[in-house]
CSV table of C-alpha atoms and ligand atoms in Angstrom, one decimal:
chain,number,residue,atom,x,y,z
V,1,MET,CA,0.3,0.3,-0.2
V,2,SER,CA,1.2,3.3,-0.9
V,3,GLY,CA,1.5,6.6,1.5
V,4,ALA,CA,-0.7,9.7,0.2
V,5,PRO,CA,-4.1,9.5,-1.6
V,6,PRO,CA,-4.4,10.5,-5.0
V,7,SER,CA,-5.8,14.1,-5.2
V,8,GLY,CA,-9.8,14.7,-4.3
V,9,VAL,CA,-9.6,11.9,-2.6
V,10,GLY,CA,-10.0,12.1,0.8
V,11,PRO,CA,-12.5,11.2,3.9
V,12,ALA,CA,-15.9,12.2,2.6
V,13,SER,CA,-14.6,9.7,-0.7
V,14,PRO,CA,-16.2,6.2,-1.1
V,15,ILE,CA,-15.3,2.7,-0.1
V,16,GLY,CA,-14.6,0.5,-3.2
V,17,VAL,CA,-15.5,-3.3,-3.0
V,18,PHE,CA,-15.4,-5.8,-5.5
V,19,ASP,CA,-16.3,-9.4,-6.3
V,20,SER,CA,-16.5,-12.1,-8.9
V,21,GLY,CA,-20.6,-11.3,-8.8
V,22,ILE,CA,-23.2,-11.3,-6.1
V,23,GLY,CA,-21.4,-13.0,-3.2
V,24,GLY,CA,-19.2,-9.9,-2.1
V,25,LEU,CA,-22.6,-8.3,-0.5
V,26,THR,CA,-21.8,-10.5,2.5
V,27,VAL,CA,-19.0,-8.5,3.0
V,28,ALA,CA,-20.5,-5.0,1.9
V,29,ARG,CA,-22.9,-5.9,4.4
V,30,ALA,CA,-20.5,-6.5,6.9
V,31,ILE,CA,-19.0,-2.6,6.6
V,32,MET,CA,-22.6,-0.8,5.9
V,33,ARG,CA,-23.1,-2.2,9.7
V,34,GLN,CA,-19.5,-1.8,11.1
V,35,LEU,CA,-19.2,1.5,9.2
V,36,PRO,CA,-22.6,2.7,9.1
V,37,HIS,CA,-21.7,6.6,7.6
V,38,GLU,CA,-19.2,5.1,5.0
V,39,SER,CA,-20.5,5.2,1.4
V,40,ILE,CA,-19.7,2.3,-0.9
V,41,VAL,CA,-19.2,1.5,-4.5
V,42,TYR,CA,-20.0,-2.0,-5.2
V,43,PHE,CA,-18.8,-3.9,-8.3
V,44,GLY,CA,-19.9,-7.2,-9.3
V,45,ASP,CA,-18.1,-8.8,-12.6
V,46,THR,CA,-21.3,-11.1,-13.6
V,47,ALA,CA,-20.1,-10.8,-17.0
V,48,ARG,CA,-17.3,-13.1,-16.2
V,49,VAL,CA,-18.1,-15.0,-13.2
V,50,PRO,CA,-17.1,-17.7,-12.2
V,51,TYR,CA,-13.4,-16.5,-10.8
V,52,GLY,CA,-13.2,-20.2,-8.8
V,53,PRO,CA,-11.8,-22.3,-12.0
V,54,LYS,CA,-10.1,-19.4,-13.9
V,55,SER,CA,-6.4,-18.6,-13.8
V,56,PRO,CA,-4.3,-17.0,-11.6
V,57,GLU,CA,-3.4,-14.7,-14.7
V,58,THR,CA,-7.0,-14.3,-15.7
V,59,VAL,CA,-8.1,-13.5,-12.5
V,60,ARG,CA,-5.3,-11.0,-11.7
V,61,ARG,CA,-6.1,-9.0,-15.0
V,62,TYR,CA,-9.7,-8.8,-14.3
V,63,SER,CA,-8.9,-7.8,-10.9
V,64,ARG,CA,-6.7,-5.0,-12.2
V,65,GLU,CA,-9.3,-4.1,-14.4
V,66,ILE,CA,-12.1,-3.6,-11.7
V,67,SER,CA,-9.5,-1.7,-9.7
V,68,GLU,CA,-8.5,0.7,-12.1
V,69,TYR,CA,-12.4,1.5,-12.8
V,70,LEU,CA,-12.7,2.2,-8.9
V,71,VAL,CA,-10.2,4.4,-8.5
V,72,ARG,CA,-11.3,6.4,-11.6
V,73,GLN,CA,-14.8,6.7,-9.6
V,74,GLY,CA,-12.1,8.0,-6.7
V,75,VAL,CA,-12.8,5.8,-3.8
V,76,LYS,CA,-10.2,6.0,-1.1
V,77,ALA,CA,-9.4,2.6,-0.1
V,78,LEU,CA,-10.5,-1.3,-2.0
V,79,VAL,CA,-12.0,-4.0,-0.3
V,80,VAL,CA,-11.3,-7.2,-2.4
V,81,ALA,CA,-14.3,-9.0,-1.3
V,82,CYS,CA,-13.8,-12.3,-3.6
V,83,ASN,CA,-11.5,-14.6,-2.0
V,84,THR,CA,-10.2,-16.2,-5.4
V,85,ALA,CA,-9.3,-12.8,-6.3
V,86,THR,CA,-7.7,-12.3,-3.4
V,87,ALA,CA,-5.6,-15.4,-3.1
V,88,HIS,CA,-4.9,-14.4,-6.7
V,89,ALA,CA,-4.0,-11.0,-6.8
V,90,LEU,CA,-4.1,-9.2,-3.8
V,91,PRO,CA,-0.1,-8.4,-3.8
V,92,ALA,CA,-0.1,-6.9,-7.8
V,93,LEU,CA,-3.1,-4.8,-6.5
V,94,ARG,CA,-1.1,-3.6,-3.6
V,95,ALA,CA,2.0,-2.7,-5.7
V,96,ALA,CA,-0.1,-1.0,-8.3
V,97,LEU,CA,-2.8,1.2,-6.7
V,98,PRO,CA,-2.5,4.3,-4.9
V,99,ILE,CA,-4.9,3.0,-2.1
V,100,PRO,CA,-4.8,0.7,0.8
V,101,VAL,CA,-6.3,-2.3,-0.4
V,102,ILE,CA,-7.6,-4.8,2.0
V,103,GLY,CA,-8.4,-8.8,1.0
V,104,VAL,CA,-10.4,-11.3,3.1
V,105,VAL,CA,-7.8,-13.9,3.5
V,106,GLU,CA,-5.7,-12.6,6.2
V,107,PRO,CA,-8.5,-11.4,8.6
V,108,GLY,CA,-10.6,-14.7,7.8
V,109,ALA,CA,-6.8,-16.7,8.7
V,110,ARG,CA,-6.7,-14.2,11.8
V,111,ALA,CA,-10.0,-15.0,13.1
V,112,ALA,CA,-9.2,-18.9,12.4
V,113,VAL,CA,-6.5,-18.9,14.6
V,114,ALA,CA,-7.9,-17.1,17.4
V,115,ALA,CA,-10.9,-19.3,17.1
V,116,THR,CA,-9.0,-22.6,16.7
V,117,ARG,CA,-8.6,-24.8,20.5
V,118,GLY,CA,-6.4,-27.8,18.9
V,119,GLY,CA,-5.1,-26.1,16.1
V,120,ARG,CA,-6.6,-27.9,13.0
V,121,ILE,CA,-7.9,-26.2,11.2
V,122,GLY,CA,-10.1,-26.6,7.8
V,123,VAL,CA,-10.3,-24.0,5.1
V,124,ILE,CA,-13.1,-24.3,2.1
V,125,GLY,CA,-13.1,-22.1,-0.8
V,126,THR,CA,-12.9,-22.5,-4.8
V,127,GLN,CA,-10.5,-24.3,-6.5
V,128,GLY,CA,-8.6,-21.6,-7.2
V,129,THR,CA,-8.5,-20.5,-3.9
V,130,ILE,CA,-7.4,-23.9,-2.7
V,131,ALA,CA,-4.8,-24.4,-5.2
V,132,SER,CA,-3.3,-21.0,-4.5
V,133,GLY,CA,-2.7,-22.0,-0.7
V,134,ALA,CA,-3.0,-18.6,0.7
V,135,TYR,CA,-5.0,-19.4,3.1
V,136,GLU,CA,-2.8,-22.4,4.3
V,137,ARG,CA,0.3,-19.6,4.0
V,138,ALA,CA,-1.8,-17.0,6.0
V,139,ILE,CA,-3.0,-19.3,8.8
V,140,GLN,CA,1.0,-20.8,9.4
V,141,ALA,CA,2.3,-17.2,9.1
V,142,ILE,CA,0.9,-16.2,12.4
V,143,ALA,CA,0.4,-20.2,13.6
V,144,PRO,CA,3.2,-22.3,12.4
V,145,GLU,CA,2.2,-24.9,14.3
V,146,ALA,CA,-1.5,-25.4,13.3
V,147,ALA,CA,-2.7,-28.0,10.8
V,148,VAL,CA,-4.4,-26.8,7.5
V,149,LEU,CA,-6.7,-29.0,5.9
V,150,SER,CA,-8.2,-27.7,2.9
V,151,GLN,CA,-11.2,-28.8,0.6
V,152,PRO,CA,-12.6,-27.4,-2.5
V,153,CYS,CA,-15.9,-26.5,-2.6
V,154,PRO,CA,-16.9,-26.0,-6.1
V,155,LEU,CA,-20.6,-27.1,-5.9
V,156,PHE,CA,-21.6,-24.7,-3.5
V,157,VAL,CA,-21.5,-21.6,-5.2
V,158,PRO,CA,-24.0,-22.7,-8.2
V,159,PHE,CA,-26.2,-24.3,-5.2
V,160,VAL,CA,-26.8,-20.7,-3.2
V,161,GLU,CA,-27.1,-18.5,-6.3
V,162,GLU,CA,-29.9,-20.7,-7.1
V,163,GLY,CA,-31.3,-20.0,-3.2
V,164,TRP,CA,-30.8,-24.0,-2.4
V,165,LEU,CA,-29.5,-22.8,1.0
V,166,ALA,CA,-31.1,-25.9,3.0
V,167,HIS,CA,-32.2,-28.2,-0.4
V,168,GLU,CA,-31.4,-31.9,0.0
V,169,ALA,CA,-28.9,-31.8,-3.1
V,170,THR,CA,-26.5,-29.3,-1.1
V,171,ARG,CA,-26.8,-31.4,2.0
V,172,LEU,CA,-25.6,-34.6,0.5
V,173,VAL,CA,-23.0,-32.3,-2.1
V,174,ALA,CA,-21.9,-31.3,1.7
V,175,HIS,CA,-21.7,-34.3,3.1
V,176,GLU,CA,-19.3,-35.5,0.5
V,177,TYR,CA,-16.9,-32.3,1.1
V,178,LEU,CA,-16.7,-32.0,4.6
V,179,ASP,CA,-17.0,-35.6,5.9
V,180,PRO,CA,-13.3,-36.2,5.2
V,181,LEU,CA,-12.2,-32.6,7.4
V,182,HIS,CA,-14.7,-33.6,9.9
V,183,ASP,CA,-13.2,-37.0,10.1
V,184,ARG,CA,-10.2,-35.9,10.4
V,185,GLY,CA,-10.7,-34.0,13.4
V,186,VAL,CA,-10.8,-29.8,12.6
V,187,ASP,CA,-12.1,-28.4,15.5
V,188,THR,CA,-12.4,-24.7,13.2
V,189,LEU,CA,-13.9,-24.7,9.5
V,190,VAL,CA,-12.7,-21.2,7.1
V,191,LEU,CA,-15.8,-20.4,5.1
V,192,GLY,CA,-13.2,-19.3,2.4
V,193,CYS,CA,-15.5,-17.9,-0.3
V,194,THR,CA,-17.9,-15.1,-0.3
V,195,HIS,CA,-20.8,-17.6,-0.9
V,196,TYR,CA,-20.7,-20.1,1.9
V,197,PRO,CA,-21.6,-17.9,4.7
V,198,LEU,CA,-25.1,-18.2,3.1
V,199,LEU,CA,-25.0,-22.2,4.1
V,200,LYS,CA,-23.6,-21.5,7.6
V,201,PRO,CA,-26.6,-23.2,8.7
V,202,LEU,CA,-26.3,-26.2,6.8
V,203,ILE,CA,-22.6,-26.4,6.6
V,204,GLY,CA,-23.2,-26.2,10.5
V,205,GLU,CA,-25.6,-29.4,10.5
V,206,VAL,CA,-23.1,-31.2,9.0
V,207,VAL,CA,-19.8,-30.8,10.1
V,208,GLY,CA,-21.8,-31.0,13.9
V,209,ARG,CA,-21.4,-28.1,16.2
V,210,PRO,CA,-18.2,-28.1,18.3
V,211,VAL,CA,-16.9,-26.9,14.5
V,212,ARG,CA,-16.4,-23.2,15.0
V,213,LEU,CA,-17.4,-21.5,11.9
V,214,ILE,CA,-15.4,-18.5,10.7
V,215,ASP,CA,-16.2,-15.7,7.9
V,216,SER,CA,-13.9,-13.0,7.2
V,217,ALA,CA,-16.6,-10.8,6.6
V,218,GLU,CA,-17.0,-9.0,9.8
V,219,GLU,CA,-12.9,-9.3,10.4
V,220,THR,CA,-12.3,-7.5,7.3
V,221,ALA,CA,-15.0,-4.9,7.9
V,222,ALA,CA,-13.0,-4.3,11.4
V,223,GLU,CA,-9.8,-4.2,9.2
V,224,LEU,CA,-10.8,-1.5,7.0
V,225,GLY,CA,-12.1,0.4,9.9
V,226,ARG,CA,-9.1,0.1,11.5
V,227,THR,CA,-6.7,1.4,7.8
V,228,LEU,CA,-9.0,4.1,7.2
V,229,ALA,CA,-9.1,5.3,10.8
V,230,GLU,CA,-4.8,5.0,10.9
V,231,ARG,CA,-5.0,6.8,7.6
V,232,GLY,CA,-7.2,10.0,8.7
V,233,LEU,CA,-9.7,8.4,5.8
V,234,ALA,CA,-12.9,7.6,8.0
V,235,ALA,CA,-16.0,9.4,6.9
V,236,SER,CA,-17.3,11.8,9.7
V,237,PRO,CA,-19.7,10.6,12.0
V,238,GLY,CA,-22.1,12.9,10.5
V,239,ALA,CA,-22.2,11.6,7.4
V,240,THR,CA,-24.7,10.1,5.3
V,241,PRO,CA,-23.9,7.0,3.1
V,242,ARG,CA,-24.6,6.8,-0.5
V,243,HIS,CA,-24.3,3.4,-1.7
V,244,ARG,CA,-23.5,2.9,-5.7
V,245,PHE,CA,-24.3,-1.0,-7.5
V,246,VAL,CA,-22.5,-1.8,-10.4
V,247,ALA,CA,-22.7,-5.0,-12.3
V,248,SER,CA,-20.9,-5.5,-15.2
V,249,ASP,CA,-24.0,-7.5,-16.7
V,250,ALA,CA,-27.6,-8.7,-16.1
V,251,PRO,CA,-28.5,-6.0,-13.6
V,252,GLU,CA,-31.8,-7.3,-12.9
V,253,HIS,CA,-30.6,-10.8,-12.0
V,254,PHE,CA,-28.1,-9.2,-9.6
V,255,SER,CA,-30.3,-6.5,-8.2
V,256,ARG,CA,-32.9,-9.7,-7.3
V,257,ILE,CA,-30.2,-12.1,-5.9
V,258,ALA,CA,-28.9,-9.2,-4.1
V,259,GLN,CA,-31.6,-9.3,-1.8
V,260,ARG,CA,-30.5,-12.7,-0.1
V,261,PHE,CA,-26.8,-11.3,0.7
V,262,LEU,CA,-27.7,-7.4,1.5
V,263,GLY,CA,-30.9,-8.5,3.2
V,264,THR,CA,-32.1,-5.3,1.8
V,265,PRO,CA,-33.7,-4.6,-2.2
V,266,LEU,CA,-31.9,-2.6,-4.3
V,267,ASP,CA,-33.4,0.0,-6.4
V,268,HIS,CA,-31.2,0.9,-8.8
V,269,VAL,CA,-28.2,-1.1,-10.4
V,270,GLU,CA,-25.9,0.6,-12.8
V,271,THR,CA,-24.1,-1.3,-15.5
V,272,VAL,CA,-20.4,-1.0,-16.7
V,273,THR,CA,-18.5,-3.2,-19.2
V,274,LEU,CA,-14.6,-3.8,-18.8
V,275,GLY,CA,-12.3,-5.5,-20.5
H,1,DGL,N1,-16.6,-14.7,-5.0
H,1,DGL,C1,-15.8,-16.3,-5.3
H,1,DGL,C2,-15.1,-16.6,-4.3
H,1,DGL,O1,-15.1,-16.1,-3.0
H,1,DGL,C3,-17.0,-17.0,-5.6
H,1,DGL,C4,-17.8,-16.9,-6.9
H,1,DGL,C5,-16.8,-17.4,-8.0
H,1,DGL,O2,-15.9,-18.3,-8.2
H,1,DGL,O3,-16.3,-16.2,-8.9
H,1,DGL,O4,-13.9,-17.0,-4.1
């Protein structure tokens, strides 16, 4: 992250948040709850979702295009809400952008290390996130003695998009993915994908009560709050937030599904094509 913000950018500027699609709204929601005076410009790359199976180079290119767009919108900080984009692109974005950049992996890793009792931490995410080893590295940087057991769960994203949050098919697939982690004694499970917090009740049932489920959204919002305060970039307590939602395709679909993630309906979604 570099020093001074670009000219014209200050405490009243919005925060940029992006994801491969709609799932990152779970992070936007946590920001709205914890930092109620901050404005957000949210970009969902609905034209190119999913990022999970794509190559690191492609995800980095998409992430760079979106970040440059958000910087042009005058954002004062960037939150990479997508786990796959964080896993592949965070260092490149931090090196390239003139504003603070916060990802979801380090906050999730910190929360997992704080929660584990026996040091056996499971991580679930997209193929890309798991293959990158980003969570494993972040957890072991804080707790070198921790055992990290990872499992890609690619079918969860389409189930959530379909609204099958408690469906029998989702439960069957969840057993397939999660029983091996349960059998290997994980006591903490990182929900390392934007969509998985919506499956929390079902995942909790499948892995059993004593396993702690870690959702990095709240921890990410807390880190954003600390970063803004440290840099003198926090919105004034009297500020009225103004949020914008931008999708790269199918804004009506975005708007419909967004309610599930955000808890409230969206009245307007802009469309911007990148790339
Ligand atoms: N947003 C992605 C993530 O958190 C999940 C959806 C996708 O594969 O693009 O990893």
